[in-house]
Each structure stands twice: as structure tokens, then as C-alpha cells.
XYZ file of C-alpha atoms in Angstrom:
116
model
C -1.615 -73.669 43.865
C -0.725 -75.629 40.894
C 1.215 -77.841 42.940
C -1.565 -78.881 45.098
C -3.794 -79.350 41.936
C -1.457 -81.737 39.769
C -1.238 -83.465 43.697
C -5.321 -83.719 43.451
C -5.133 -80.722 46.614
C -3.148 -82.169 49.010
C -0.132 -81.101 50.742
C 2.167 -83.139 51.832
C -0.304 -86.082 51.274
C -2.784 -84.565 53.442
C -6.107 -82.865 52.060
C -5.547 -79.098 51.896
C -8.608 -77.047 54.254
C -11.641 -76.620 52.828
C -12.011 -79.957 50.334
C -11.061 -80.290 46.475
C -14.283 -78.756 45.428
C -13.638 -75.598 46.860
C -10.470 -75.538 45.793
C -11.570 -76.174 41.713
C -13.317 -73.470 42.224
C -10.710 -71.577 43.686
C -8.232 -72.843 40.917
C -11.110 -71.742 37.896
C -11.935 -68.096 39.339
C -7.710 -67.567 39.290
C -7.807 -68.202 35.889
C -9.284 -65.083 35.318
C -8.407 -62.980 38.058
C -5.391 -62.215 40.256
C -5.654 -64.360 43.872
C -2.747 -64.574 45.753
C -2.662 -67.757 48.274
C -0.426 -69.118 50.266
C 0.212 -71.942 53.012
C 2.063 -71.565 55.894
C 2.605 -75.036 57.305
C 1.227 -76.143 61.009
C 3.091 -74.596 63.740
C 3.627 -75.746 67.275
C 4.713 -72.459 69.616
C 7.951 -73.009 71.322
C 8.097 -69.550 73.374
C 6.413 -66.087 73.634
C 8.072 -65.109 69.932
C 6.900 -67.935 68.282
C 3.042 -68.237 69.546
C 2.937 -64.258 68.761
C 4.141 -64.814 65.114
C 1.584 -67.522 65.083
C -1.377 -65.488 65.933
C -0.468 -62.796 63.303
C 0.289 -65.513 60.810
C -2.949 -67.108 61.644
C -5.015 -63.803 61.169
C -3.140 -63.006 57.665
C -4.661 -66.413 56.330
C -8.354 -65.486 57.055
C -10.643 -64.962 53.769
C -12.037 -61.720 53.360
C -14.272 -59.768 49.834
C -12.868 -56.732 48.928
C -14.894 -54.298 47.886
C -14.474 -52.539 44.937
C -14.666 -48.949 47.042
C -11.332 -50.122 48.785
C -8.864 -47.713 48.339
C -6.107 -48.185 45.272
C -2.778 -49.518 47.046
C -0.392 -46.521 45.732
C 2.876 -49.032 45.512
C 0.460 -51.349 43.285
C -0.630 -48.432 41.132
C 3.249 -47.042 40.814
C 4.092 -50.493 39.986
C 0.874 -51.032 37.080
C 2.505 -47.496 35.743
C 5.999 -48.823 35.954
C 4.709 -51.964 33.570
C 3.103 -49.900 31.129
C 5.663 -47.383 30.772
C 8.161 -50.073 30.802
C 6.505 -52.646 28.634
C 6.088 -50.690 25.579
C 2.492 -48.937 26.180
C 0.876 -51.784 24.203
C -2.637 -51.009 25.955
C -4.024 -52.763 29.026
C -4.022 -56.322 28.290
C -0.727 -56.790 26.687
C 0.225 -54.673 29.697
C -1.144 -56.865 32.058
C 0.283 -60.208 30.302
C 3.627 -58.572 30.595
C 3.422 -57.714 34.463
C 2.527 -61.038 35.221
C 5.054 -62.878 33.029
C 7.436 -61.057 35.371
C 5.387 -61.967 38.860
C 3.894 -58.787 39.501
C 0.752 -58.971 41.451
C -1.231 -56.422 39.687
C -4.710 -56.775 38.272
C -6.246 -55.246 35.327
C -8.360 -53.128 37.121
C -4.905 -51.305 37.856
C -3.682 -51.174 34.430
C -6.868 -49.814 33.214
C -6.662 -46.991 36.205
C -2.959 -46.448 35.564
C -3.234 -45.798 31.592
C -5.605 -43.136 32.250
């Protein structure tokens, strides 16, 4: 995402979905949360494999809220654990600024839960 920012949100010189004012607001509400994004580039199915990879790859990029009833994700929890434990039990936000400084997609909602 900082790519397409510093490229004023394009991808490969086209304008990414949605327009650059969604996207700056996109790009502000990551600075204080975790959002993961990604792109998967337009695809053209070949044969049977392909167009089925497509359609899951397709459903995978829709938006959705989650709610904040939605279950904890056990591997994510282990992991928020792992990073506290590891990371010198320095309390949750020091916790948190380590995970992420090592690419791990936990929030501090997790830390917070996994420190209790």
C-alpha cells in the first residue's frame, strides 16, 4: 500500500479500484490499526484450473466488517503470546511494536487478550 501511495494509487499506471479518496482513507485508518490488503493482478482463465482459482481469488478480495463478537483466531492468539513471551514482557504496546517490526499480523486487541 505504500507503493501505490508514493505512485498517487495507481498500479502499474492505472488507477487502483475504488479512487484515491478512498484509498487516503484507507491509508489514514492503517495508521492506527492492522489492515491487511493485497492485489492480485487481472487474470484471463486459460482452462478449468485457472477460472476456478479465479473465482476463489476473486471472493478472497471482497470487503467485509468484522465484528468484534468474531471468534479469536487461536494461531493469532498463540502467535500475540509467542511475542510477548518472546519480546521481553514489556506490556502491550511495546509488545505490539515488536510483533510488527518483525511482520506479524497481530493487533493490539490480541496482545491485550494474550497478557491476561
Amino acid at each position: 500500500m505504500p507503493t501505490w501511495r508514493t505512485n498517487g494509487w495507481l498500479i502499474h499506471g492505472r488507477p487502483v479500484w475504488g479512487g484515491a479518496e478512498l484509498w487516503e482513507k484507507i491509508w489514514v485508518a492503517a495508521q492506527t490499526r492492522l489492515i491487511q490488503i493485497g492485489h492480485v493482478d487481472a487474470h484471463v482463465a486459460t482452462n478449468l484450473d485457472e477460472e476456478n482459482h479465479n473465482a476463489v481469488a476473486d471472493e478472497l478480495t471482497r470487503i467485509r466488517n468484522v465484528k468484534a463478537s468474531d471468534p479469536v483466531d487461536p494461531v493469532l492468539l498463540k502467535m500475540a503470546t509467542w511475542a510477548h513471551e518472546t519480546g521481553g514482557h514489556r506490556g502491550n504496546k511495546a509488545t505490539l511494536e515488536w510483533a510488527r517490526s518483525r511482520g506479524m499480523p497481530i493487533t493490539l486487541g490480541l496482545v491485550t487478550t494474550a497478557q491476561q
